[in-house]
């Protein structure tokens, strides 16, 4: 019993030491608070995955009521008309200079061809430098052209544009779940928070360990009556506590306070999952610290590790869009499991049974990574 009490006392004292050392590093504290607040806010408010006010220029070669009506349907919030062209050759100049993303070319005889029932071509030129937004602009343009053609056909049949056309048709009734208003800020702010948690779960323990190596205090700890586990584990414990506090700050101040993200599931469950994930990723940070000789090397190694973790997480690219071998590699990215579990808890209201496969994946990876980090530490300093 005395041995257990002594062991726990050492663990508590070492954890307090790590917290005090972190609090003395004002630059790192400022950077950490900034990332969990301002960075998450900027990602949620400044990054959009949808088409919003895409710059549009129009060449109207017909100057008819029909051409003006057709061009007017390219309006906000998806398109923002920034100019009217005098000749069709000017469209490519606007696209090359980046002054427009979409150029609409309505030919002469547009209205006459429509009302004669003849096929009518309209050219829509799109800057697809950003492939996602380019495809969205093309899709919206096709929808506008299709709806305009249907309205013209209804008018020719003597029906109002919102009237029903005789004959069979498919009734499109779709429901949007979990994000009914399709707000990018919900997805982007949560995604950025999870990325920040990943970064600092590796960086803070690595910084604590490398700081000990640079100052030469790691040797003093190793000659004390402390095991390698008692030296490593308090660093993870202290940094996990810091990350959980800052995560709570980000959830309350940014996600809920600014973006009004509805937390559908249990926050207790989310923090439990986050704790497991931070332990998993902290092992990587300590493994980096056993290799790095200084903070610069540790930072470069963390960037080297976190980049493939982000690419294989499924946050930027859906797993279904990845090649087969990339989908198999996702199994070794702890961030992949954390993102699935967190989206399920925060936005879908999933419970522990639903996210059990993700928890199992994180637990297995976390155990392997921590044991490997402990082995590397013991091999270097033992």
XYZ file of C-alpha atoms in Angstrom:
382
model
C 0.000 0.000 0.000
C 2.837 2.375 0.857
C 4.496 1.498 -2.444
C 1.366 2.418 -4.398
C 0.978 5.671 -2.469
C 4.622 6.536 -3.146
C 4.180 5.707 -6.834
C 1.084 7.929 -7.112
C 2.822 10.751 -5.222
C 5.711 10.689 -7.673
C 3.264 10.738 -10.563
C 1.400 13.724 -9.088
C 4.562 15.691 -8.355
C 5.990 15.060 -11.825
C 2.698 16.119 -13.423
C 2.719 19.351 -11.421
C 6.307 19.946 -12.540
C 5.313 19.596 -16.207
C 2.405 22.008 -15.796
C 4.596 24.612 -14.093
C 7.247 24.334 -16.798
C 4.624 24.807 -19.503
C 3.119 27.850 -17.767
C 6.551 29.487 -17.693
C 6.830 29.199 -21.479
C 4.704 32.228 -22.391
C 5.378 31.959 -26.136
C 4.152 28.371 -26.290
C 1.135 29.205 -24.116
C 0.200 32.118 -26.402
C 0.603 29.973 -29.521
C -1.523 27.198 -28.010
C -4.369 29.495 -26.929
C -4.265 31.237 -30.325
C -4.574 27.928 -32.177
C -7.549 26.736 -30.127
C -9.441 30.020 -30.482
C -8.430 32.376 -33.294
C -7.260 29.660 -35.680
C -10.471 27.658 -35.243
C -12.509 30.835 -35.760
C -10.625 31.752 -38.944
C -11.093 28.259 -40.369
C -14.814 28.294 -39.624
C -15.455 31.776 -40.979
C -12.923 32.092 -43.780
C -12.926 28.685 -45.474
C -15.892 27.669 -47.613
C -16.513 24.430 -49.481
C -19.542 25.794 -51.336
C -19.954 28.224 -54.213
C -20.498 31.698 -52.812
C -20.619 34.905 -54.885
C -18.530 33.515 -57.739
C -17.479 36.413 -59.987
C -19.532 36.314 -63.212
C -19.246 38.288 -66.458
C -21.917 38.152 -69.168
C -21.817 38.731 -72.906
C -25.370 39.178 -74.198
C -25.311 39.006 -77.983
C -29.098 38.807 -78.280
C -30.220 41.772 -76.135
C -33.677 40.244 -75.826
C -36.093 39.790 -72.962
C -35.336 36.061 -72.876
C -31.555 36.583 -72.747
C -31.871 39.152 -69.965
C -34.158 36.812 -68.017
C -31.726 33.928 -68.449
C -28.715 35.998 -67.336
C -30.602 37.359 -64.319
C -31.006 33.841 -62.940
C -27.276 33.711 -62.233
C -27.606 35.679 -59.009
C -26.511 35.643 -55.385
C -25.692 33.838 -53.219
C -24.000 31.570 -55.771
C -22.987 34.119 -58.421
C -22.020 37.781 -58.324
C -22.224 39.620 -61.635
C -19.155 41.844 -61.877
C -19.379 43.017 -65.487
C -21.087 43.005 -68.885
C -18.912 42.422 -71.961
C -19.076 44.122 -75.346
C -17.666 41.213 -77.346
C -17.306 37.467 -76.673
C -13.520 37.553 -77.095
C -13.235 39.468 -73.807
C -14.376 36.477 -71.741
C -11.041 34.666 -71.840
C -9.227 37.853 -70.764
C -11.345 38.103 -67.615
C -10.707 34.440 -66.809
C -6.949 34.681 -67.391
C -6.604 37.779 -65.214
C -8.632 36.149 -62.441
C -11.222 38.927 -62.484
C -14.010 36.422 -63.130
C -14.545 32.759 -62.380
C -17.475 32.259 -64.777
C -18.106 33.832 -68.188
C -21.564 33.484 -69.771
C -21.830 33.893 -73.559
C -25.419 34.234 -74.860
C -25.434 34.163 -78.688
C -27.439 36.272 -81.095
C -30.799 34.716 -81.975
C -31.180 33.138 -78.518
C -34.822 34.183 -78.032
C -35.858 33.428 -81.618
C -34.450 29.900 -81.457
C -36.179 29.259 -78.137
C -39.629 30.211 -79.330
C -39.213 28.270 -82.586
C -38.561 25.205 -80.463
C -35.036 24.772 -81.809
C -31.997 23.732 -79.751
C -30.238 26.774 -78.354
C -26.626 26.764 -77.168
C -25.235 29.003 -74.454
C -21.532 28.912 -73.681
C -20.459 28.904 -70.044
C -16.698 29.188 -69.521
C -15.422 28.353 -66.040
C -12.074 28.806 -64.343
C -11.520 25.384 -62.753
C -8.222 26.211 -61.064
C -10.161 25.285 -57.936
C -11.678 22.028 -59.138
C -14.326 21.761 -56.429
C -15.726 25.253 -56.978
C -15.447 24.858 -60.748
C -17.546 21.697 -60.691
C -20.089 23.385 -58.427
C -20.349 26.361 -60.800
C -20.870 24.007 -63.739
C -23.529 22.064 -61.834
C -25.418 25.203 -60.801
C -25.231 26.515 -64.375
C -26.736 23.296 -65.727
C -29.533 23.459 -63.160
C -30.312 27.070 -64.081
C -30.339 26.264 -67.804
C -32.555 23.221 -67.243
C -35.062 25.125 -65.115
C -35.123 28.004 -67.609
C -35.817 25.588 -70.483
C -38.641 23.986 -68.500
C -40.173 27.385 -67.748
C -40.077 28.314 -71.453
C -41.752 25.020 -72.356
C -44.491 25.646 -69.780
C -45.060 29.151 -71.137
C -45.447 27.796 -74.664
C -48.079 25.349 -73.345
C -49.985 28.210 -71.756
C -48.991 27.255 -68.201
C -47.550 29.413 -65.470
C -43.858 28.741 -64.732
C -44.831 27.156 -61.419
C -47.628 25.074 -62.957
C -47.571 21.303 -63.459
C -46.716 19.731 -66.792
C -48.955 16.880 -67.905
C -47.284 13.489 -68.017
C -45.100 11.345 -65.766
C -42.311 13.017 -63.842
C -40.000 12.344 -60.915
C -40.830 14.277 -57.760
C -37.594 15.321 -56.091
C -37.997 15.295 -52.313
C -34.716 15.300 -50.428
C -33.942 15.824 -46.774
C -30.664 17.117 -45.396
C -29.651 15.490 -42.122
C -27.345 16.675 -39.312
C -26.573 20.048 -40.967
C -29.933 21.154 -42.406
C -28.747 24.643 -43.374
C -25.570 23.177 -44.902
C -23.341 25.623 -43.041
C -19.683 25.218 -43.930
C -18.741 26.859 -40.628
C -20.007 23.859 -38.657
C -17.890 21.367 -40.579
C -14.802 23.558 -40.935
C -14.667 24.710 -37.304
C -15.018 21.161 -35.960
C -12.478 19.879 -38.492
C -9.957 22.566 -37.557
C -10.426 21.928 -33.834
C -9.665 18.230 -34.338
C -6.592 19.120 -36.388
C -5.356 21.522 -33.689
C -5.876 18.849 -31.025
C -3.785 16.468 -33.135
C -0.981 18.981 -33.616
C -0.651 19.921 -29.954
C -1.129 16.377 -28.686
C 2.139 15.628 -30.468
C 3.899 18.960 -30.029
C 3.409 19.644 -26.305
C 4.802 16.321 -24.986
C 7.612 16.465 -27.556
C 8.452 20.034 -26.498
C 8.482 19.022 -22.835
C 10.833 16.108 -23.483
C 13.167 18.025 -25.815
C 13.327 20.884 -23.299
C 14.592 18.396 -20.712
C 17.223 17.134 -23.163
C 18.404 20.629 -24.104
C 18.771 21.692 -20.467
C 20.379 18.433 -19.403
C 17.742 17.760 -16.733
C 16.673 14.470 -18.301
C 19.851 12.833 -16.972
C 19.078 14.144 -13.480
C 15.629 12.575 -13.639
C 17.032 9.253 -14.789
C 19.428 8.975 -11.837
C 16.539 9.683 -9.451
C 14.368 6.806 -8.156
C 12.007 7.173 -11.138
C 11.275 4.633 -13.834
C 11.141 5.531 -17.523
C 7.350 5.280 -17.315
C 7.239 7.737 -14.396
C 9.287 10.202 -16.432
C 7.253 9.880 -19.641
C 3.696 9.415 -18.416
C 3.400 12.687 -16.407
C 4.282 14.618 -19.560
C 1.371 13.001 -21.379
C -0.911 13.449 -18.372
C -0.104 17.152 -17.967
C -0.413 17.969 -21.670
C -3.660 16.012 -21.929
C -5.122 18.133 -19.132
C -4.039 21.338 -20.904
C -5.501 20.197 -24.234
C -8.820 19.216 -22.632
C -9.122 22.642 -20.963
C -8.390 24.445 -24.241
C -10.773 22.149 -26.122
C -13.535 23.102 -23.687
C -12.653 26.774 -24.256
C -12.840 26.326 -28.031
C -16.142 24.441 -27.867
C -17.805 27.039 -25.667
C -16.294 30.240 -27.034
C -15.923 29.518 -30.759
C -18.014 26.555 -31.890
C -21.046 27.239 -29.706
C -20.595 30.922 -28.933
C -19.801 32.160 -32.455
C -20.868 29.492 -34.964
C -23.728 28.082 -32.877
C -22.779 24.493 -33.675
C -25.457 22.252 -32.135
C -23.859 19.590 -29.968
C -26.205 16.688 -30.625
C -24.380 14.124 -28.513
C -22.892 13.902 -25.046
C -19.984 16.239 -24.345
C -18.838 13.825 -21.649
C -18.499 11.153 -24.326
C -16.645 13.570 -26.594
C -14.142 14.490 -23.874
C -13.636 10.812 -23.036
C -12.900 10.071 -26.698
C -10.629 13.124 -26.905
C -8.704 11.931 -23.839
C -8.147 8.543 -25.456
C -7.065 10.194 -28.688
C -4.651 12.607 -26.994
C -3.006 9.674 -25.213
C -2.746 7.918 -28.578
C -1.159 10.867 -30.348
C 1.046 11.924 -27.423
C 2.923 8.670 -27.834
C 3.946 9.865 -31.294
C 5.180 13.122 -29.794
C 7.346 11.335 -27.251
C 8.655 9.039 -29.967
C 9.665 12.136 -31.937
C 11.364 13.546 -28.839
C 13.561 10.462 -28.478
C 14.914 11.075 -31.994
C 15.092 14.893 -32.087
C 18.040 16.685 -30.514
C 16.409 20.119 -30.336
C 13.073 21.878 -30.823
C 13.751 22.670 -34.480
C 14.238 18.997 -35.311
C 11.167 18.048 -33.282
C 9.047 20.597 -35.162
C 10.182 19.321 -38.557
C 9.555 15.701 -37.591
C 6.064 16.543 -36.316
C 5.239 18.268 -39.620
C 6.545 15.190 -41.429
C 4.199 12.974 -39.400
C 1.095 15.154 -39.263
C 0.897 15.784 -43.032
C 0.118 12.148 -43.993
C -2.146 11.857 -40.946
C -4.250 14.737 -42.284
C -4.310 13.370 -45.824
C -5.359 9.928 -44.574
C -7.922 11.226 -42.078
C -10.825 11.572 -44.523
C -11.444 15.193 -43.499
C -10.161 16.705 -46.732
C -10.959 13.874 -49.154
C -13.761 11.337 -48.625
C -12.440 7.773 -48.322
C -14.623 6.742 -51.267
C -12.682 9.131 -53.530
C -9.281 7.696 -52.574
C -7.413 4.907 -54.389
C -7.743 1.463 -52.838
C -4.249 1.392 -51.332
C -4.839 4.819 -49.713
C -8.062 3.611 -48.101
C -6.168 0.709 -46.550
C -3.518 3.094 -45.211
C -6.231 5.060 -43.386
C -6.307 2.254 -40.830
C -2.967 3.457 -39.417
C -4.068 7.087 -39.018
C -5.474 7.693 -35.518
C -6.941 10.984 -36.763
C -9.222 9.020 -39.113
C -10.871 7.264 -36.157
C -11.004 10.465 -34.107
C -12.700 12.456 -36.874
C -15.334 9.777 -37.471
C -16.061 9.502 -33.760
C -16.125 13.276 -33.158
C -18.408 14.075 -36.090
C -20.681 11.292 -34.918
C -20.849 12.629 -31.357
C -21.009 16.386 -32.004
C -23.105 16.577 -35.175
C -25.030 13.287 -35.282
C -25.570 12.483 -31.617
C -23.921 9.055 -31.831
C -23.434 7.030 -28.680
C -20.599 4.794 -27.533
C -22.006 1.703 -29.236
C -22.104 3.466 -32.586
C -18.504 4.660 -32.395
C -17.152 1.476 -30.788
C -15.114 0.482 -33.903
C -13.391 3.879 -33.901
C -12.644 3.613 -30.179
C -11.177 0.152 -30.672
C -8.947 1.403 -33.480
C -7.690 4.319 -31.375
C -7.092 2.083 -28.352
C -5.051 -0.442 -30.327
C -2.988 2.233 -32.073
C -2.523 4.167 -28.833
C -1.221 1.130 -26.962
C 1.210 0.230 -29.736
C 2.464 3.806 -30.149
C 2.918 4.402 -26.416
C 4.737 1.095 -25.918
C 6.979 1.859 -28.874
C 7.699 5.335 -27.495
C 8.479 3.899 -24.057
C 10.793 1.352 -25.664
C 12.570 4.076 -27.651
C 12.969 6.221 -24.531
C 14.352 3.322 -22.509
C 16.688 2.338 -25.337
C 18.093 5.875 -25.590
C 18.380 6.730 -21.902
C 18.188 3.386 -20.167
